[in-house]
Short mmCIF file of C-alpha atoms in Angstrom, two decimals:
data_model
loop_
_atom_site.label_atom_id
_atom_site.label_comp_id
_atom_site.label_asym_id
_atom_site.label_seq_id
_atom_site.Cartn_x
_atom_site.Cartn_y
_atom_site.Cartn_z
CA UNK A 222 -14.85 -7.86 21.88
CA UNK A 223 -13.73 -9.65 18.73
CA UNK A 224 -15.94 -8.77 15.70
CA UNK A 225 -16.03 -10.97 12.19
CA UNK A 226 -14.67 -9.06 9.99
CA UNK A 227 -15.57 -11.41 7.21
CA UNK A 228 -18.91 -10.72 7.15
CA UNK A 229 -18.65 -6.95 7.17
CA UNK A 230 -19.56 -4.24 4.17
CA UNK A 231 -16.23 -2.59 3.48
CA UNK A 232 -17.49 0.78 5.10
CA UNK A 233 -18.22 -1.43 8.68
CA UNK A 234 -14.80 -2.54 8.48
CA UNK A 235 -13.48 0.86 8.27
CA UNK A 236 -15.33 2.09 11.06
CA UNK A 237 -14.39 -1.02 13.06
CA UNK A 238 -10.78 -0.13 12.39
CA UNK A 239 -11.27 3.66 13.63
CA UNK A 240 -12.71 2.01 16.90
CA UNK A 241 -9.72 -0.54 17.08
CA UNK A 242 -7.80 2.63 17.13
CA UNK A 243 -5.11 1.59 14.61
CA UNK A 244 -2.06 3.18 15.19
CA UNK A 245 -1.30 4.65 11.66
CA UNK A 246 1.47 7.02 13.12
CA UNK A 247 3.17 4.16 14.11
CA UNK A 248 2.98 2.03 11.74
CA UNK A 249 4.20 4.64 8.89
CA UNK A 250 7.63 4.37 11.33
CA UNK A 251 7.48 0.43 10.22
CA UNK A 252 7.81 1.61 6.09
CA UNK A 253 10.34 4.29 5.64
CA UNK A 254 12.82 2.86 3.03
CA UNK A 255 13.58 4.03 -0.13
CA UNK A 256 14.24 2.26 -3.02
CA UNK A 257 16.74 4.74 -3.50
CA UNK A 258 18.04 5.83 -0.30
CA UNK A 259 19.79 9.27 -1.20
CA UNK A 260 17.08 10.11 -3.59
CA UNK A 261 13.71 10.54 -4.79
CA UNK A 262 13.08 8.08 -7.84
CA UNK A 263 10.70 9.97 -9.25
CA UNK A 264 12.58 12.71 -9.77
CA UNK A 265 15.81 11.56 -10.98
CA UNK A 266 14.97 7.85 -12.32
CA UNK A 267 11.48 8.62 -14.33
CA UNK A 268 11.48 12.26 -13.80
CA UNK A 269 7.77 12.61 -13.82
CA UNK A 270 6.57 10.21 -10.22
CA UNK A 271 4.99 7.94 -12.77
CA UNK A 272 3.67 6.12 -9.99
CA UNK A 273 1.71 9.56 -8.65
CA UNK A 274 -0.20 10.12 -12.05
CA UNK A 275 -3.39 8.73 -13.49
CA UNK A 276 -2.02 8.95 -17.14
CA UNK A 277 1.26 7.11 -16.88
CA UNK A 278 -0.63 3.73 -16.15
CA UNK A 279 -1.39 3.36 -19.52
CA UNK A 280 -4.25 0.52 -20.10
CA UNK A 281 -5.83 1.73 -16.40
CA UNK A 282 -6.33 3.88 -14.19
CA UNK A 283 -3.84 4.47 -11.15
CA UNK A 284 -5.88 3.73 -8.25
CA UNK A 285 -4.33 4.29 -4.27
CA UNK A 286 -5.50 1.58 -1.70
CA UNK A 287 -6.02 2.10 1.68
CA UNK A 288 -6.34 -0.23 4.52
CA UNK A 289 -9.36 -0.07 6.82
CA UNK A 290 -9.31 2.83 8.72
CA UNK A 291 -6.09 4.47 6.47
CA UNK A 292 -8.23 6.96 4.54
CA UNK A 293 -10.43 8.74 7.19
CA UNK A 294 -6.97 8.73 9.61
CA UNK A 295 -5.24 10.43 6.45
CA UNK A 296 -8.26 13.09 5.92
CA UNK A 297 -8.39 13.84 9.79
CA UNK A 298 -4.78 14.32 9.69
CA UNK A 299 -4.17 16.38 7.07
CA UNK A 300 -7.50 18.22 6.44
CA UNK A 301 -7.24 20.52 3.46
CA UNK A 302 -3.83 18.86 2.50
CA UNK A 303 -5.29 15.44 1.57
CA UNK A 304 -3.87 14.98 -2.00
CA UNK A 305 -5.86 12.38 -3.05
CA UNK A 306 -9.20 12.83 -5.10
CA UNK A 307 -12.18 10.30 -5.41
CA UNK A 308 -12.63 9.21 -9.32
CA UNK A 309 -15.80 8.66 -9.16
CA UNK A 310 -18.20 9.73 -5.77
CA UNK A 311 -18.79 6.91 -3.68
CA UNK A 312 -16.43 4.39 -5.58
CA UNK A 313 -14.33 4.28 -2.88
CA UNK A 314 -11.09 4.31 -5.38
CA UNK A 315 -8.70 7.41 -4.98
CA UNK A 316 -5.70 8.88 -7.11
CA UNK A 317 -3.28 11.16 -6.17
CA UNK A 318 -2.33 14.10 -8.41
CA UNK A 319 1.35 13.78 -8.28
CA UNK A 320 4.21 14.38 -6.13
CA UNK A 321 3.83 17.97 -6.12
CA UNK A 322 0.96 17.57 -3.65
CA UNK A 323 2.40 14.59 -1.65
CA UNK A 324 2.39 15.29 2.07
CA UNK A 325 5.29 12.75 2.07
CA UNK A 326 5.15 11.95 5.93
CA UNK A 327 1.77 11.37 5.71
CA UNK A 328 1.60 9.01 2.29
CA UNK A 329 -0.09 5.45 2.47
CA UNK A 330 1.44 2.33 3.11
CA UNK A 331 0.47 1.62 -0.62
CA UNK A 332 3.07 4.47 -1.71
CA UNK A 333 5.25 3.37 1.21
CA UNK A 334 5.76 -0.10 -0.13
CA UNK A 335 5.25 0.76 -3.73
CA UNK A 336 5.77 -1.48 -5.84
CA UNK A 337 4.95 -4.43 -4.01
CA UNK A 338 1.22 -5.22 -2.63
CA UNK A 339 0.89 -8.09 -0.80
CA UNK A 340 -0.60 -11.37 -1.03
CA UNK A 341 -2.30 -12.95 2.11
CA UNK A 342 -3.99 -16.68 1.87
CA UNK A 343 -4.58 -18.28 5.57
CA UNK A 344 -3.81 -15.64 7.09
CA UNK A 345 0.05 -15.77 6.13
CA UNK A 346 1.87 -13.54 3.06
CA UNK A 347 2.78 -16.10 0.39
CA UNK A 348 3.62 -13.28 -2.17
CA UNK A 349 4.08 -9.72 -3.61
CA UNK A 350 2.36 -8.67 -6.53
CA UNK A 351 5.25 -6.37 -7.82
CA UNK A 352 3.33 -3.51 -9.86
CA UNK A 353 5.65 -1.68 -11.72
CA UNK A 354 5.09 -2.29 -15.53
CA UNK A 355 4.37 -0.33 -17.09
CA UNK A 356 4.87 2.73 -16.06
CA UNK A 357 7.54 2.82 -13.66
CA UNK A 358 11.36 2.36 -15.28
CA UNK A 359 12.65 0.89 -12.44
CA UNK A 360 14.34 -2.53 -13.56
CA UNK A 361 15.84 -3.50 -10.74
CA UNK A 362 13.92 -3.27 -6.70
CA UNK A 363 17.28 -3.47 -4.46
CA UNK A 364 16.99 -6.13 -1.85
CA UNK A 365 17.68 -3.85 0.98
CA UNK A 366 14.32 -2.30 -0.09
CA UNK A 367 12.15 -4.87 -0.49
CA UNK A 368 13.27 -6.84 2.90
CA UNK A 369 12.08 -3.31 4.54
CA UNK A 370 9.05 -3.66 2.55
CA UNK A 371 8.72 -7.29 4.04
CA UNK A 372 9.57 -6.67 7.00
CA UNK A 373 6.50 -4.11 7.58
CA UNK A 374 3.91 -5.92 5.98
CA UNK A 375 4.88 -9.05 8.30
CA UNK A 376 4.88 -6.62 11.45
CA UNK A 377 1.24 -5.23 9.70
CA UNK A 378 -0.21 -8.83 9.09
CA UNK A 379 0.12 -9.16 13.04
CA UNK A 380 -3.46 -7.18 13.58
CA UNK A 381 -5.86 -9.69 12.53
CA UNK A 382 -8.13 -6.83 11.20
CA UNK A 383 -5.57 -6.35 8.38
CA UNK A 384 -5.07 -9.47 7.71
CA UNK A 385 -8.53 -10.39 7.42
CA UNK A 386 -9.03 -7.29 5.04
CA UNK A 387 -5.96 -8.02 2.65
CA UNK A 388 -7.20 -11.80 2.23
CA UNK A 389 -11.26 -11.10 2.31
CA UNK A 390 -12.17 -7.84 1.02
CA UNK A 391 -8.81 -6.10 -0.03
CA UNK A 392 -7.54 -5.15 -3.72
CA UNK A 393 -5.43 -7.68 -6.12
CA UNK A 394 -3.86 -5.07 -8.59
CA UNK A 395 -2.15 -6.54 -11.81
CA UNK A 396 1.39 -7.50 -11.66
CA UNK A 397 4.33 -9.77 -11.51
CA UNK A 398 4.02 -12.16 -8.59
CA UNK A 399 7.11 -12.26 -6.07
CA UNK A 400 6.72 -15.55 -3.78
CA UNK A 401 8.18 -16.07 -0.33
CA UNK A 402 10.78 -18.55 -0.23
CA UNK A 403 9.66 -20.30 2.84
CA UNK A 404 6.14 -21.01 4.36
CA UNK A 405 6.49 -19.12 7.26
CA UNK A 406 6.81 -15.97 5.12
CA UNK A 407 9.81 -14.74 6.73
CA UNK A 408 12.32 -15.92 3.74
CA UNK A 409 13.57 -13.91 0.98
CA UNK A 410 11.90 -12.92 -2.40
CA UNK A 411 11.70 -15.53 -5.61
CA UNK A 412 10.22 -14.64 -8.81
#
């Protein structure tokens, strides 16, 4: 049974996606680079996981996004170990309280693909908004990384549930925009 996502409240959509019986543990497999391979950039780039804390966003808050279904598979899973905190009750917008609490197997796909969140329209990733300023020091995103990155989010875009989401009801946090080359959104990054 095919449902319209369109039309659902954000919570419905959720739920949906616990009853489509999206495969989170598999999907994690899909984002495992590093921008760094051999190291953890938040220790030895901006010593301080910049992108883990609240007060190194500067102008706004740091928020984590989930995809339908992402946040209650992350609280079943790890229970008591959940690092991240609702700002306010029922706003349905989460921060983490740094690396020190990071269950690092278990971290979203939004920390998985950090800094790039996509950009769906017709169903099809035209972009990457690319949020590291200001608070991450990271000049440079290797292109190893970010074709992982791509790579995942293509293989992700393939459940229509997510796709739907990202283009519909999904967040559109602030950043530099990083186009697909080509319209079949399997090319290579331009900014």
């Amino acid at each position: 049974m095919s449902m319209d996502t369109k039309k659902m409240h954000p919570t419905e959509v959720s739920l949906y996606a616990k009853s489509m019986h999206i495969n989170f543990e598999q999907i994690y497999k899909w984002f495992t680079g590093r921008i760094y391979p051999d190291q953890d950039c938040g220790k030895t780039v901006c010593g301080i996981h910049a992108c883990c804390y609240p007060c190194h966003s500067h102008d706004k808050p740091t928020y984590l996004y989930y995809l339908p279904g992402e946040l209650e598979f992350l609280k079943m899973k790890l229970k008591e170990r959940f690092p991240a905190r609702e700002i306010e009750p029922g706003s349905g917008k989460y921060h983490c309280f740094g690396n020190a609490q990071c269950v690092y197997e278990y971290r979203p796909i939004d920390c998985r693909s950090y800094p790039y969140w996509p950009v769906v329209e017709c169903g099809k990733l035209v972009a990457f908004i690319d949020d590291r300023k200001p608070r991450c020091p990271i000049e440079k995103v290797p292109p190893p990384f970010f074709e992982k990155v791509k790579e995942g989010w293509l293989k992700l875009l393939k459940i229509p549930l997510v796709t739907t989401w990202l283009e519909f009801e999904g967040p559109q946090p602030c950043g530099e925009l990083v186009f697909i080359k080509d319209s079949d959104s399997q090319g290579t990054a331009e900014t």
